[in-house]
PDB file of C-alpha atoms in Angstrom:
ATOM      1  CA  UNK K   1      -7.781  25.264  -6.174  1.00  0.00           C
ATOM      2  CA  UNK K   2     -10.760  25.748  -8.456  1.00  0.00           C
ATOM      3  CA  UNK K   3      -9.175  28.908  -9.888  1.00  0.00           C
ATOM      4  CA  UNK K   4      -6.051  26.973 -10.787  1.00  0.00           C
ATOM      5  CA  UNK K   5      -8.178  24.402 -12.614  1.00  0.00           C
ATOM      6  CA  UNK K   6     -10.120  27.087 -14.459  1.00  0.00           C
ATOM      7  CA  UNK K   7      -6.857  28.506 -15.855  1.00  0.00           C
ATOM      8  CA  UNK K   8      -6.253  25.261 -17.724  1.00  0.00           C
ATOM      9  CA  UNK K   9      -8.638  25.958 -20.553  1.00  0.00           C
ATOM     10  CA  UNK K  10      -6.371  24.434 -23.199  1.00  0.00           C
ATOM     11  CA  UNK K  11      -8.401  22.025 -25.302  1.00  0.00           C
ATOM     12  CA  UNK K  12      -6.649  18.924 -26.641  1.00  0.00           C
ATOM     13  CA  UNK K  13      -7.974  19.745 -30.111  1.00  0.00           C
ATOM     14  CA  UNK K  14      -5.968  22.993 -30.152  1.00  0.00           C
ATOM     15  CA  UNK K  15      -2.677  21.533 -28.929  1.00  0.00           C
ATOM     16  CA  UNK K  16       0.308  21.304 -31.215  1.00  0.00           C
ATOM     17  CA  UNK K  17       3.747  19.817 -30.660  1.00  0.00           C
ATOM     18  CA  UNK K  18       5.115  23.020 -29.114  1.00  0.00           C
ATOM     19  CA  UNK K  19       2.613  23.379 -26.290  1.00  0.00           C
ATOM     20  CA  UNK K  20       2.185  19.657 -25.566  1.00  0.00           C
ATOM     21  CA  UNK K  21       4.706  19.709 -22.639  1.00  0.00           C
ATOM     22  CA  UNK K  22       2.816  22.591 -20.987  1.00  0.00           C
ATOM     23  CA  UNK K  23      -0.501  20.813 -21.492  1.00  0.00           C
ATOM     24  CA  UNK K  24       0.882  17.589 -20.048  1.00  0.00           C
ATOM     25  CA  UNK K  25       2.367  19.455 -17.080  1.00  0.00           C
ATOM     26  CA  UNK K  26      -1.022  21.078 -16.426  1.00  0.00           C
ATOM     27  CA  UNK K  27      -2.693  17.676 -16.621  1.00  0.00           C
ATOM     28  CA  UNK K  28      -0.292  16.198 -14.066  1.00  0.00           C
ATOM     29  CA  UNK K  29      -0.822  19.174 -11.780  1.00  0.00           C
ATOM     30  CA  UNK K  30      -4.584  18.721 -12.024  1.00  0.00           C
ATOM     31  CA  UNK K  31      -4.305  15.015 -11.191  1.00  0.00           C
ATOM     32  CA  UNK K  32      -2.077  15.905  -8.222  1.00  0.00           C
ATOM     33  CA  UNK K  33      -4.621  18.439  -6.926  1.00  0.00           C
ATOM     34  CA  UNK K  34      -7.479  15.965  -7.340  1.00  0.00           C
ATOM     35  CA  UNK K  35      -5.425  13.360  -5.493  1.00  0.00           C
ATOM     36  CA  UNK K  36      -4.853  15.737  -2.574  1.00  0.00           C
ATOM     37  CA  UNK K  37      -8.584  16.548  -2.454  1.00  0.00           C
ATOM     38  CA  UNK K  38      -9.591  12.886  -2.548  1.00  0.00           C
ATOM     39  CA  UNK K  39      -7.131  11.944   0.183  1.00  0.00           C
ATOM     40  CA  UNK K  40      -8.205  14.881   2.347  1.00  0.00           C
ATOM     41  CA  UNK K  41     -11.665  13.337   2.423  1.00  0.00           C
ATOM     42  CA  UNK K  42     -10.410   9.851   3.265  1.00  0.00           C
ATOM     43  CA  UNK K  43     -10.930   8.931   6.908  1.00  0.00           C
ATOM     44  CA  UNK K  44      -8.489   6.007   6.784  1.00  0.00           C
ATOM     45  CA  UNK K  45      -5.767   8.153   5.164  1.00  0.00           C
ATOM     46  CA  UNK K  46      -6.237  10.875   7.779  1.00  0.00           C
ATOM     47  CA  UNK K  47      -5.933   8.271  10.553  1.00  0.00           C
ATOM     48  CA  UNK K  48      -2.649   7.074   9.014  1.00  0.00           C
ATOM     49  CA  UNK K  49      -1.319  10.624   8.960  1.00  0.00           C
ATOM     50  CA  UNK K  50      -2.439  11.308  12.536  1.00  0.00           C
ATOM     51  CA  UNK K  51      -0.820   8.149  13.908  1.00  0.00           C
ATOM     52  CA  UNK K  52       2.370   8.954  11.958  1.00  0.00           C
ATOM     53  CA  UNK K  53       2.456  12.473  13.436  1.00  0.00           C
ATOM     54  CA  UNK K  54       1.857  11.125  16.950  1.00  0.00           C
ATOM     55  CA  UNK K  55       4.816   8.763  16.593  1.00  0.00           C
ATOM     56  CA  UNK K  56       7.022  11.557  15.241  1.00  0.00           C
ATOM     57  CA  UNK K  57       6.054  13.779  18.185  1.00  0.00           C
ATOM     58  CA  UNK K  58       6.573  11.018  20.729  1.00  0.00           C
ATOM     59  CA  UNK K  59       9.942   9.685  19.494  1.00  0.00           C
ATOM     60  CA  UNK K  60      12.606  12.214  18.528  1.00  0.00           C
ATOM     61  CA  UNK K  61      14.827   9.607  16.895  1.00  0.00           C
ATOM     62  CA  UNK K  62      12.161   9.045  14.206  1.00  0.00           C
ATOM     63  CA  UNK K  63      12.679  12.613  13.019  1.00  0.00           C
ATOM     64  CA  UNK K  64      16.409  11.943  12.805  1.00  0.00           C
ATOM     65  CA  UNK K  65      15.814   8.783  10.777  1.00  0.00           C
ATOM     66  CA  UNK K  66      13.275  10.513   8.529  1.00  0.00           C
ATOM     67  CA  UNK K  67      15.901  13.181   7.761  1.00  0.00           C
ATOM     68  CA  UNK K  68      18.527  10.860   6.256  1.00  0.00           C
ATOM     69  CA  UNK K  69      21.259  13.504   6.216  1.00  0.00           C
ATOM     70  CA  UNK K  70      21.322  13.835   9.999  1.00  0.00           C
ATOM     71  CA  UNK K  71      22.232  10.272  11.017  1.00  0.00           C
ATOM     72  CA  UNK K  72      25.662  10.745  12.586  1.00  0.00           C
ATOM     73  CA  UNK K  73      26.162   7.648  14.713  1.00  0.00           C
ATOM     74  CA  UNK K  74      24.452   4.318  15.407  1.00  0.00           C
ATOM     75  CA  UNK K  75      21.349   4.432  17.547  1.00  0.00           C
ATOM     76  CA  UNK K  76      20.765   2.086  20.445  1.00  0.00           C
ATOM     77  CA  UNK K  77      17.025   1.556  20.625  1.00  0.00           C
ATOM     78  CA  UNK K  78      14.918   0.037  23.357  1.00  0.00           C
ATOM     79  CA  UNK K  79      12.276  -2.572  22.536  1.00  0.00           C
ATOM     80  CA  UNK K  80       9.598   0.120  22.749  1.00  0.00           C
ATOM     81  CA  UNK K  81      11.533   2.349  20.327  1.00  0.00           C
ATOM     82  CA  UNK K  82      12.117  -0.579  17.971  1.00  0.00           C
ATOM     83  CA  UNK K  83       8.373  -1.307  17.982  1.00  0.00           C
ATOM     84  CA  UNK K  84       7.655   2.377  17.307  1.00  0.00           C
ATOM     85  CA  UNK K  85      10.154   2.349  14.429  1.00  0.00           C
ATOM     86  CA  UNK K  86       8.533  -0.745  12.959  1.00  0.00           C
ATOM     87  CA  UNK K  87       5.078   0.845  13.228  1.00  0.00           C
ATOM     88  CA  UNK K  88       6.355   4.089  11.689  1.00  0.00           C
ATOM     89  CA  UNK K  89       7.756   2.236   8.671  1.00  0.00           C
ATOM     90  CA  UNK K  90       4.480   0.347   8.265  1.00  0.00           C
ATOM     91  CA  UNK K  91       2.569   3.642   8.353  1.00  0.00           C
ATOM     92  CA  UNK K  92       4.961   5.214   5.843  1.00  0.00           C
ATOM     93  CA  UNK K  93       4.455   2.259   3.513  1.00  0.00           C
ATOM     94  CA  UNK K  94       0.658   2.363   3.858  1.00  0.00           C
ATOM     95  CA  UNK K  95       0.627   6.150   3.324  1.00  0.00           C
ATOM     96  CA  UNK K  96       2.750   5.926   0.167  1.00  0.00           C
ATOM     97  CA  UNK K  97       0.714   2.989  -1.143  1.00  0.00           C
ATOM     98  CA  UNK K  98      -2.550   4.876  -0.592  1.00  0.00           C
ATOM     99  CA  UNK K  99      -1.179   7.961  -2.354  1.00  0.00           C
ATOM    100  CA  UNK K 100       0.115   5.878  -5.271  1.00  0.00           C
ATOM    101  CA  UNK K 101      -3.171   4.005  -5.713  1.00  0.00           C
ATOM    102  CA  UNK K 102      -5.157   7.251  -5.652  1.00  0.00           C
ATOM    103  CA  UNK K 103      -2.782   8.861  -8.163  1.00  0.00           C
ATOM    104  CA  UNK K 104      -2.973   5.773 -10.393  1.00  0.00           C
ATOM    105  CA  UNK K 105      -6.779   5.752 -10.375  1.00  0.00           C
ATOM    106  CA  UNK K 106      -7.070   9.470 -11.088  1.00  0.00           C
ATOM    107  CA  UNK K 107      -4.418   9.247 -13.790  1.00  0.00           C
ATOM    108  CA  UNK K 108      -6.265   6.329 -15.354  1.00  0.00           C
ATOM    109  CA  UNK K 109      -9.515   8.279 -15.455  1.00  0.00           C
ATOM    110  CA  UNK K 110      -7.706  11.154 -17.172  1.00  0.00           C
ATOM    111  CA  UNK K 111      -6.212   8.764 -19.728  1.00  0.00           C
ATOM    112  CA  UNK K 112      -9.722   7.506 -20.543  1.00  0.00           C
ATOM    113  CA  UNK K 113     -10.925  11.095 -20.985  1.00  0.00           C
ATOM    114  CA  UNK K 114      -7.934  11.787 -23.227  1.00  0.00           C
ATOM    115  CA  UNK K 115      -8.630   8.713 -25.357  1.00  0.00           C
ATOM    116  CA  UNK K 116     -12.282   9.710 -25.741  1.00  0.00           C
ATOM    117  CA  UNK K 117     -11.227  13.215 -26.743  1.00  0.00           C
ATOM    118  CA  UNK K 118      -8.710  11.914 -29.249  1.00  0.00           C
ATOM    119  CA  UNK K 119     -11.417   9.753 -30.823  1.00  0.00           C
ATOM    120  CA  UNK K 120     -13.315  12.929 -31.641  1.00  0.00           C
ATOM    121  CA  UNK K 121     -10.377  14.628 -33.411  1.00  0.00           C
TER     122      UNK K 121
END
């Protein structure tokens, strides 16, 4: 990952209108990589992912529901399966919320760096 970051040596001071999309794409990719690294070190995020995987392994119908194209007929769920479905959706929500917050915070820090750089131009 560090090699991919090192390839992004484009300085904001040298960017013109034609290479701005490439620079912005590189910036988003860097934020995405930093987000993955930060979440990989998060114990609570890893616990969310582990519990989600356990539920997916334990209940086959969750895989069918997660793959929206494969739902062919109504499912009749037991109370236990309904509870598992409810927990799975809660985990999915918490996982997405955690990822979005981390992305927002990292993006915000990059915006501050960009503003400081633009002050110097």
